[in-house]
Short mmCIF file of C-alpha atoms and ligand atoms in Angstrom, two decimals:
data_model
loop_
_atom_site.label_atom_id
_atom_site.label_comp_id
_atom_site.label_asym_id
_atom_site.label_seq_id
_atom_site.Cartn_x
_atom_site.Cartn_y
_atom_site.Cartn_z
CA MET A 1 0.40 -58.62 -58.88
CA LYS A 2 -1.33 -57.91 -62.17
CA LYS A 3 -0.80 -54.35 -63.35
CA PHE A 4 -3.26 -52.31 -65.36
CA LYS A 5 -2.16 -51.99 -68.91
CA ARG A 6 -0.93 -48.46 -69.60
CA HIS A 7 -2.20 -46.92 -72.78
CA ASN A 8 -1.84 -43.23 -72.18
CA SER A 9 0.44 -42.92 -75.16
CA ILE A 10 -1.95 -42.88 -78.08
CA PRO A 11 -0.43 -43.30 -81.52
CA ARG A 12 0.42 -39.87 -82.93
CA LYS A 13 -1.71 -38.89 -85.87
CA LYS A 14 -0.20 -38.11 -89.25
CA THR A 15 0.62 -34.42 -89.60
CA VAL A 16 -1.85 -32.67 -91.88
CA THR A 17 -1.20 -29.55 -93.90
CA HIS A 18 -2.76 -26.19 -93.08
CA HIS A 19 -4.93 -26.49 -96.22
CA GLN A 20 -6.23 -29.91 -95.13
CA PHE A 21 -6.95 -28.45 -91.69
CA LEU A 22 -9.16 -25.75 -93.19
CA ILE A 23 -11.11 -28.19 -95.36
CA ARG A 24 -11.77 -30.58 -92.47
CA ALA A 25 -12.66 -27.85 -90.01
CA ARG A 26 -15.15 -26.31 -92.45
CA LYS A 27 -16.61 -29.74 -93.11
CA ASN A 28 -17.15 -30.23 -89.39
CA ASP A 29 -18.44 -26.67 -88.91
CA MET A 30 -17.53 -27.02 -85.28
CA LYS A 31 -17.66 -24.20 -82.74
CA VAL A 32 -15.36 -24.31 -79.75
CA SER A 33 -15.36 -22.39 -76.49
CA ILE A 34 -12.15 -22.02 -74.50
CA PHE A 35 -12.86 -21.87 -70.78
CA GLY A 36 -9.79 -21.14 -68.65
CA ASN A 37 -9.08 -20.02 -65.13
CA ASN A 38 -7.17 -16.86 -64.13
CA GLY A 39 -3.81 -18.57 -63.62
CA SER A 40 -0.96 -17.43 -65.85
CA ALA A 41 -0.29 -21.02 -67.05
CA SER A 42 -3.94 -21.44 -68.01
CA GLN A 43 -4.03 -18.10 -69.86
CA ARG A 44 -0.85 -18.92 -71.77
CA VAL A 45 -2.25 -22.28 -72.91
CA ALA A 46 -5.65 -20.73 -73.73
CA THR A 47 -3.96 -18.14 -75.96
CA ALA A 48 -1.93 -20.82 -77.79
CA LEU A 49 -5.07 -22.90 -78.24
CA LYS A 50 -7.06 -19.97 -79.60
CA THR A 51 -4.31 -19.12 -82.10
CA GLY A 52 -4.05 -22.77 -83.20
CA LEU A 53 -7.80 -23.26 -83.56
CA THR A 54 -8.21 -20.06 -85.57
CA ALA A 55 -5.36 -21.13 -87.87
CA ALA A 56 -7.11 -24.48 -88.32
CA GLY A 57 -10.33 -22.71 -89.35
CA ILE A 58 -12.28 -23.66 -86.22
CA GLU A 59 -14.66 -20.98 -84.99
CA ILE A 60 -14.36 -19.78 -81.39
CA ASP A 61 -17.83 -19.28 -79.92
CA SER A 62 -18.39 -19.07 -76.18
CA LEU A 63 -22.18 -18.64 -76.47
CA ASN A 64 -23.23 -21.62 -78.60
CA PRO A 65 -20.27 -24.01 -78.65
CA ASP A 66 -20.33 -27.64 -79.73
CA ILE A 67 -17.21 -28.34 -77.72
CA VAL A 68 -16.00 -26.65 -74.53
CA VAL A 69 -12.26 -26.96 -73.94
CA THR A 70 -11.34 -26.19 -70.34
CA VAL A 71 -7.81 -25.12 -69.42
CA GLY A 72 -6.82 -25.51 -65.77
CA GLY A 73 -7.71 -28.42 -63.52
CA ASP A 74 -10.71 -30.51 -62.53
CA GLY A 75 -11.98 -27.47 -60.62
CA THR A 76 -11.98 -25.46 -63.87
CA LEU A 77 -13.98 -28.17 -65.60
CA LEU A 78 -16.50 -28.09 -62.72
CA SER A 79 -16.91 -24.33 -63.25
CA ALA A 80 -17.38 -24.82 -67.02
CA PHE A 81 -19.94 -27.54 -66.35
CA HIS A 82 -22.05 -25.13 -64.26
CA HIS A 83 -21.57 -22.34 -66.78
CA TYR A 84 -22.98 -24.52 -69.60
CA SER A 85 -25.32 -26.76 -67.56
CA ASP A 86 -28.40 -25.69 -69.56
CA ARG A 87 -26.78 -26.86 -72.84
CA LEU A 88 -25.54 -30.31 -71.79
CA ASP A 89 -27.42 -32.10 -74.55
CA LYS A 90 -25.59 -30.02 -77.19
CA ILE A 91 -22.08 -29.88 -75.74
CA ARG A 92 -19.10 -32.17 -75.35
CA PHE A 93 -16.31 -31.21 -72.96
CA VAL A 94 -12.55 -31.64 -73.28
CA GLY A 95 -10.16 -30.85 -70.42
CA ILE A 96 -6.55 -29.65 -70.67
CA HIS A 97 -4.72 -29.82 -67.34
CA THR A 98 -1.99 -27.30 -66.65
CA GLY A 99 -0.63 -29.50 -63.85
CA HIS A 100 -0.93 -33.26 -63.40
CA LEU A 101 -3.57 -35.36 -65.26
CA GLY A 102 -6.97 -34.95 -63.65
CA PHE A 103 -10.18 -36.91 -63.49
CA TYR A 104 -11.96 -34.74 -66.06
CA THR A 105 -8.86 -33.65 -67.95
CA ASP A 106 -7.25 -36.00 -70.47
CA TRP A 107 -4.82 -33.58 -72.09
CA ARG A 108 -1.66 -31.97 -70.79
CA ASP A 109 -0.68 -28.38 -71.52
CA TYR A 110 2.13 -29.43 -73.90
CA GLU A 111 -0.33 -31.40 -76.08
CA VAL A 112 -2.26 -28.44 -77.49
CA GLN A 113 -1.35 -29.25 -81.10
CA ASP A 114 -2.37 -32.91 -80.70
CA LEU A 115 -5.72 -31.74 -79.36
CA ILE A 116 -6.21 -29.34 -82.29
CA ASP A 117 -5.47 -32.26 -84.68
CA SER A 118 -8.12 -34.34 -82.88
CA LEU A 119 -10.68 -31.52 -83.02
CA VAL A 120 -10.11 -31.12 -86.76
CA GLU A 121 -10.60 -34.84 -87.27
CA ASP A 122 -13.55 -35.01 -84.86
CA ASN A 123 -16.29 -37.44 -85.84
CA GLY A 124 -18.54 -36.94 -82.83
CA GLN A 125 -16.98 -39.61 -80.61
CA SER A 126 -18.09 -39.22 -77.00
CA VAL A 127 -18.42 -40.84 -73.63
CA SER A 128 -21.02 -39.76 -71.06
CA TYR A 129 -21.24 -39.97 -67.28
CA PRO A 130 -24.06 -39.71 -64.70
CA LEU A 131 -25.00 -36.51 -62.88
CA LEU A 132 -26.84 -35.83 -59.63
CA THR A 133 -30.05 -33.78 -59.35
CA ILE A 134 -30.71 -31.77 -56.23
CA GLU A 135 -34.16 -30.44 -55.41
CA VAL A 136 -34.59 -28.34 -52.28
CA GLU A 137 -37.86 -27.90 -50.38
CA TYR A 138 -37.71 -24.73 -48.30
CA ALA A 139 -39.33 -24.21 -44.90
CA ASP A 140 -41.60 -21.52 -46.41
CA GLY A 141 -43.28 -24.12 -48.66
CA THR A 142 -41.47 -23.17 -51.88
CA HIS A 143 -39.02 -25.43 -53.67
CA SER A 144 -36.02 -24.91 -55.92
CA ASP A 145 -35.64 -25.82 -59.55
CA GLN A 146 -33.57 -28.95 -60.00
CA THR A 147 -29.85 -28.21 -59.76
CA LEU A 148 -27.24 -30.51 -61.28
CA ALA A 149 -23.99 -31.59 -59.63
CA LEU A 150 -21.06 -33.14 -61.44
CA ASN A 151 -19.09 -34.17 -58.33
CA GLU A 152 -21.34 -34.03 -55.30
CA SER A 153 -23.63 -32.16 -52.95
CA THR A 154 -22.92 -31.85 -49.24
CA ILE A 155 -25.18 -30.73 -46.41
CA LYS A 156 -23.51 -29.55 -43.22
CA LYS A 157 -24.28 -27.22 -40.36
CA VAL A 158 -22.45 -23.96 -39.68
CA SER A 159 -21.88 -24.81 -36.03
CA GLY A 160 -22.66 -27.83 -33.87
CA THR A 161 -23.70 -31.21 -35.20
CA MET A 162 -26.23 -31.70 -37.95
CA VAL A 163 -29.23 -33.84 -37.10
CA ALA A 164 -31.23 -35.15 -40.06
CA ASP A 165 -33.58 -37.96 -41.01
CA VAL A 166 -32.51 -39.88 -44.11
CA TYR A 167 -35.14 -41.52 -46.32
CA ILE A 168 -34.39 -43.95 -49.15
CA LYS A 169 -37.10 -44.43 -51.74
CA GLY A 170 -39.65 -42.83 -49.42
CA GLU A 171 -38.88 -45.00 -46.35
CA LEU A 172 -37.15 -43.69 -43.23
CA PHE A 173 -33.70 -45.29 -43.23
CA GLU A 174 -31.79 -43.64 -40.36
CA SER A 175 -31.51 -40.58 -38.15
CA PHE A 176 -28.10 -39.02 -38.67
CA ARG A 177 -26.12 -36.93 -36.22
CA GLY A 178 -22.66 -35.68 -37.13
CA ASP A 179 -20.85 -33.15 -39.30
CA GLY A 180 -22.82 -33.78 -42.46
CA LEU A 181 -23.61 -35.95 -45.47
CA CYS A 182 -22.03 -36.12 -48.92
CA ILE A 183 -24.00 -37.41 -51.92
CA SER A 184 -21.80 -37.96 -54.94
CA THR A 185 -21.76 -39.12 -58.55
CA PRO A 186 -19.40 -41.87 -59.73
CA THR A 187 -17.00 -39.31 -61.28
CA GLY A 188 -17.22 -37.32 -58.05
CA SER A 189 -16.43 -40.42 -56.00
CA THR A 190 -12.69 -39.60 -56.21
CA ALA A 191 -13.24 -36.06 -54.84
CA TYR A 192 -14.81 -35.08 -51.48
CA ASN A 193 -16.47 -38.49 -51.21
CA LYS A 194 -13.11 -40.23 -51.11
CA SER A 195 -11.83 -37.91 -48.37
CA VAL A 196 -14.70 -38.98 -46.13
CA GLY A 197 -14.17 -42.71 -46.70
CA GLY A 198 -16.58 -43.25 -49.60
CA ALA A 199 -15.91 -45.91 -52.22
CA VAL A 200 -14.38 -45.07 -55.58
CA ILE A 201 -16.94 -46.04 -58.24
CA ASN A 202 -16.24 -46.70 -61.90
CA PRO A 203 -18.36 -44.07 -63.74
CA ARG A 204 -19.84 -46.76 -66.00
CA PHE A 205 -22.20 -47.46 -63.06
CA ASN A 206 -25.36 -45.39 -63.10
CA ALA A 207 -25.53 -44.87 -59.36
CA ILE A 208 -25.16 -42.31 -56.58
CA GLN A 209 -23.42 -42.71 -53.26
CA MET A 210 -24.10 -41.29 -49.81
CA ALA A 211 -21.15 -41.03 -47.41
CA GLU A 212 -21.25 -39.82 -43.83
CA ILE A 213 -19.05 -36.97 -42.61
CA ALA A 214 -18.01 -37.78 -39.04
CA SER A 215 -21.21 -39.39 -37.79
CA ILE A 216 -21.72 -39.86 -34.06
CA ASN A 217 -22.35 -43.52 -33.33
CA ASN A 218 -23.00 -44.57 -29.77
CA ARG A 219 -25.84 -46.07 -27.76
CA VAL A 220 -28.02 -43.02 -28.41
CA PHE A 221 -27.26 -42.20 -32.06
CA ARG A 222 -26.93 -44.97 -34.62
CA THR A 223 -26.41 -44.77 -38.38
CA LEU A 224 -25.26 -47.32 -40.91
CA GLY A 225 -21.72 -46.02 -40.45
CA SER A 226 -20.60 -46.90 -43.97
CA PRO A 227 -21.15 -45.42 -47.43
CA LEU A 228 -24.13 -46.71 -49.39
CA ILE A 229 -24.80 -46.77 -53.13
CA ILE A 230 -28.24 -46.59 -54.72
CA PRO A 231 -29.37 -47.28 -58.30
CA ALA A 232 -31.07 -44.89 -60.73
CA ASP A 233 -34.66 -45.82 -59.79
CA GLU A 234 -34.16 -44.93 -56.11
CA TRP A 235 -33.79 -41.56 -54.42
CA ILE A 236 -32.48 -40.11 -51.17
CA ARG A 237 -34.34 -37.51 -49.10
CA ILE A 238 -32.67 -35.69 -46.24
CA GLU A 239 -34.77 -33.77 -43.73
CA PRO A 240 -32.59 -31.66 -41.40
CA ALA A 241 -34.06 -31.39 -37.89
CA LYS A 242 -33.58 -27.62 -37.84
CA SER A 243 -34.33 -25.75 -41.01
CA THR A 244 -31.86 -22.95 -40.28
CA ASP A 245 -28.08 -22.86 -40.10
CA ASN A 246 -27.45 -25.47 -42.82
CA VAL A 247 -24.86 -25.13 -45.56
CA LEU A 248 -25.86 -26.86 -48.78
CA MET A 249 -23.15 -27.21 -51.43
CA CYS A 250 -23.37 -28.27 -55.05
CA ASP A 251 -19.80 -28.94 -56.25
CA GLN A 252 -17.97 -25.70 -55.46
CA LEU A 253 -21.15 -23.59 -55.29
CA SER A 254 -23.28 -22.98 -52.24
CA ILE A 255 -27.03 -23.12 -52.73
CA GLU A 256 -28.93 -20.12 -51.40
CA GLY A 257 -29.01 -20.04 -47.59
CA ARG A 258 -32.76 -20.07 -46.99
CA PRO A 259 -34.15 -22.35 -44.22
CA ILE A 260 -34.37 -25.88 -45.65
CA LYS A 261 -37.11 -28.43 -45.00
CA ALA A 262 -35.74 -31.26 -47.16
CA ILE A 263 -33.36 -32.07 -50.00
CA ASN A 264 -34.11 -34.74 -52.60
CA TYR A 265 -31.29 -36.43 -54.51
CA GLN A 266 -31.47 -38.71 -57.53
CA ILE A 267 -29.53 -39.61 -60.65
CA ALA A 268 -30.26 -36.95 -63.25
CA ARG A 269 -31.93 -37.54 -66.59
CA GLN A 270 -29.13 -35.46 -68.17
CA ARG A 271 -25.56 -36.71 -68.46
CA ILE A 272 -22.27 -34.95 -69.15
CA SER A 273 -20.52 -35.86 -72.41
CA PHE A 274 -16.82 -35.70 -73.15
CA ALA A 275 -15.23 -35.78 -76.61
CA GLU A 276 -13.38 -39.06 -76.38
CA TYR A 277 -10.34 -38.59 -78.61
CA ARG A 278 -8.27 -40.77 -76.32
CA HIS A 279 -9.14 -43.28 -73.67
CA THR A 280 -7.54 -43.51 -70.24
CA HIS A 281 -8.53 -46.57 -68.25
CA PHE A 282 -10.46 -45.39 -65.17
CA TRP A 283 -8.48 -47.54 -62.73
CA GLN A 284 -5.23 -46.39 -64.29
CA ARG A 285 -6.30 -42.80 -63.64
CA VAL A 286 -7.14 -43.68 -60.02
CA GLU A 287 -3.85 -45.49 -59.54
CA THR A 288 -1.82 -42.66 -61.07
CA SER A 289 -3.60 -40.02 -58.98
CA PHE A 290 -3.66 -41.71 -55.61
CA ILE A 291 -1.05 -44.46 -55.52
CA GLY A 292 1.53 -43.51 -58.15
CA ARG A 293 4.02 -46.14 -57.11
CA GLU A 294 7.45 -46.25 -58.68
CA ARG A 295 7.75 -48.85 -61.40
CA PRO A 296 10.90 -50.78 -62.19
P1 LIG B 1 -10.48 -26.77 -54.46
O1 LIG B 1 -10.70 -26.83 -52.99
O2 LIG B 1 -9.66 -25.67 -55.03
O3 LIG B 1 -9.83 -28.16 -54.98
C1 LIG B 1 -10.29 -29.39 -54.63
C2 LIG B 1 -9.37 -30.46 -55.19
O4 LIG B 1 -10.22 -31.52 -55.63
C3 LIG B 1 -8.49 -30.05 -56.38
O5 LIG B 1 -7.23 -30.64 -56.22
C4 LIG B 1 -9.24 -30.64 -57.56
O6 LIG B 1 -8.38 -31.02 -58.64
C5 LIG B 1 -9.78 -31.91 -56.95
N1 LIG B 1 -10.94 -32.49 -57.66
C6 LIG B 1 -12.03 -31.86 -58.15
N2 LIG B 1 -12.86 -32.77 -58.71
C7 LIG B 1 -12.27 -33.98 -58.56
C8 LIG B 1 -12.64 -35.30 -58.92
N3 LIG B 1 -13.79 -35.55 -59.53
N4 LIG B 1 -11.81 -36.31 -58.57
C9 LIG B 1 -10.65 -36.08 -57.93
N5 LIG B 1 -10.24 -34.86 -57.56
C10 LIG B 1 -11.05 -33.81 -57.87
O7 LIG B 1 -11.93 -26.73 -55.12
P2 LIG B 1 -12.36 -26.85 -56.64
O8 LIG B 1 -11.17 -27.04 -57.50
O9 LIG B 1 -13.31 -25.76 -56.93
O10 LIG B 1 -13.17 -28.24 -56.60
C11 LIG B 1 -14.37 -28.35 -55.89
C12 LIG B 1 -14.40 -29.73 -55.33
O11 LIG B 1 -13.50 -29.79 -54.23
C13 LIG B 1 -15.72 -30.17 -54.76
O12 LIG B 1 -16.59 -30.64 -55.74
C14 LIG B 1 -15.27 -31.26 -53.81
O13 LIG B 1 -15.29 -32.52 -54.43
C15 LIG B 1 -13.84 -30.94 -53.49
N6 LIG B 1 -13.68 -30.72 -52.06
C16 LIG B 1 -13.00 -31.66 -51.37
C17 LIG B 1 -12.88 -31.56 -50.00
C18 LIG B 1 -12.15 -32.64 -49.29
O14 LIG B 1 -11.65 -33.55 -49.94
N7 LIG B 1 -12.08 -32.58 -47.97
C19 LIG B 1 -13.44 -30.49 -49.31
C20 LIG B 1 -14.14 -29.54 -50.05
C21 LIG B 1 -14.28 -29.66 -51.43
P3 LIG B 1 -7.63 -29.94 -59.56
O15 LIG B 1 -6.42 -29.53 -58.78
O16 LIG B 1 -7.31 -30.71 -60.80
O17 LIG B 1 -8.58 -28.79 -59.82
#
């Protein structure tokens, strides 16, 4: 069987002197925010990173950063994404993982100095991925501002089964009955979506996916019964049968619990950008995370 070529070992850059660091950092005039979680490992790495960046002449600025370095896991990067979601056009993200490699985290905690070298030599290289917009229409006639999700949005019911009509591009598609529905981005396809049987999608596709969470399929209730993927010029509308008692999630955040009339989902105009100092093949990342077979 053909194996994916491994190229997670990038060539190490030449060591530069402290003086060269300062000149390059000033030339770049880059501002960096360090966004960590409360774990002791994350705080230790964040402190080392801050010391190293300051020594390299890079300004730490959590209000108006050019680059946000997260220290933790994919969950930490999700939190940083929501923290800076109104500045996505100005920011690139970089993730350091304090455990295993993640889906949004390309750097390991013992590679802090390599990352500082890359930041000093930064020339704006980036890669961007699609996001999901969520717009909620409430039963009282008001509607929410558009909210962005990096992984997914789920709609479920607190107790009992959720009944909802699903429209695609304005046409009634199916009437769902079951635990809930999960609408995800390509980068979120390896998260909740995968746990409910959704397909893993390469994030180069500009698409969103809807996966069912335990749908009831019998002679009375009938849904497609498989995940579906729609392109950027289509949208999904979900109208829950009862406006109360629904739980609407956007990544790890719950959206205000007012009675909901409908939720509209589409690919967002905005995208998330990452500083691409190294490239990990998407399918290699998937294989390492979920299969991880022993190699001879
Ligand atoms: P959490 O419950 O503490 O952790 C969820 C797990 O999902 C963590 O192991 C996290 O990785 C991983 N993860 C997050 N984004 C991922 C991605 N894009 N691809 C693969 N794995 C990913 O919650 P959290 O850390 O705040 O993350 C919130 C996310 O949890 C939600 O967006 C949802 O996708 C996921 N979730 C999954 C289920 C499920 O699978 N049944 C249920 C609820 C929520 P790290 O360890 O690197 O942080």
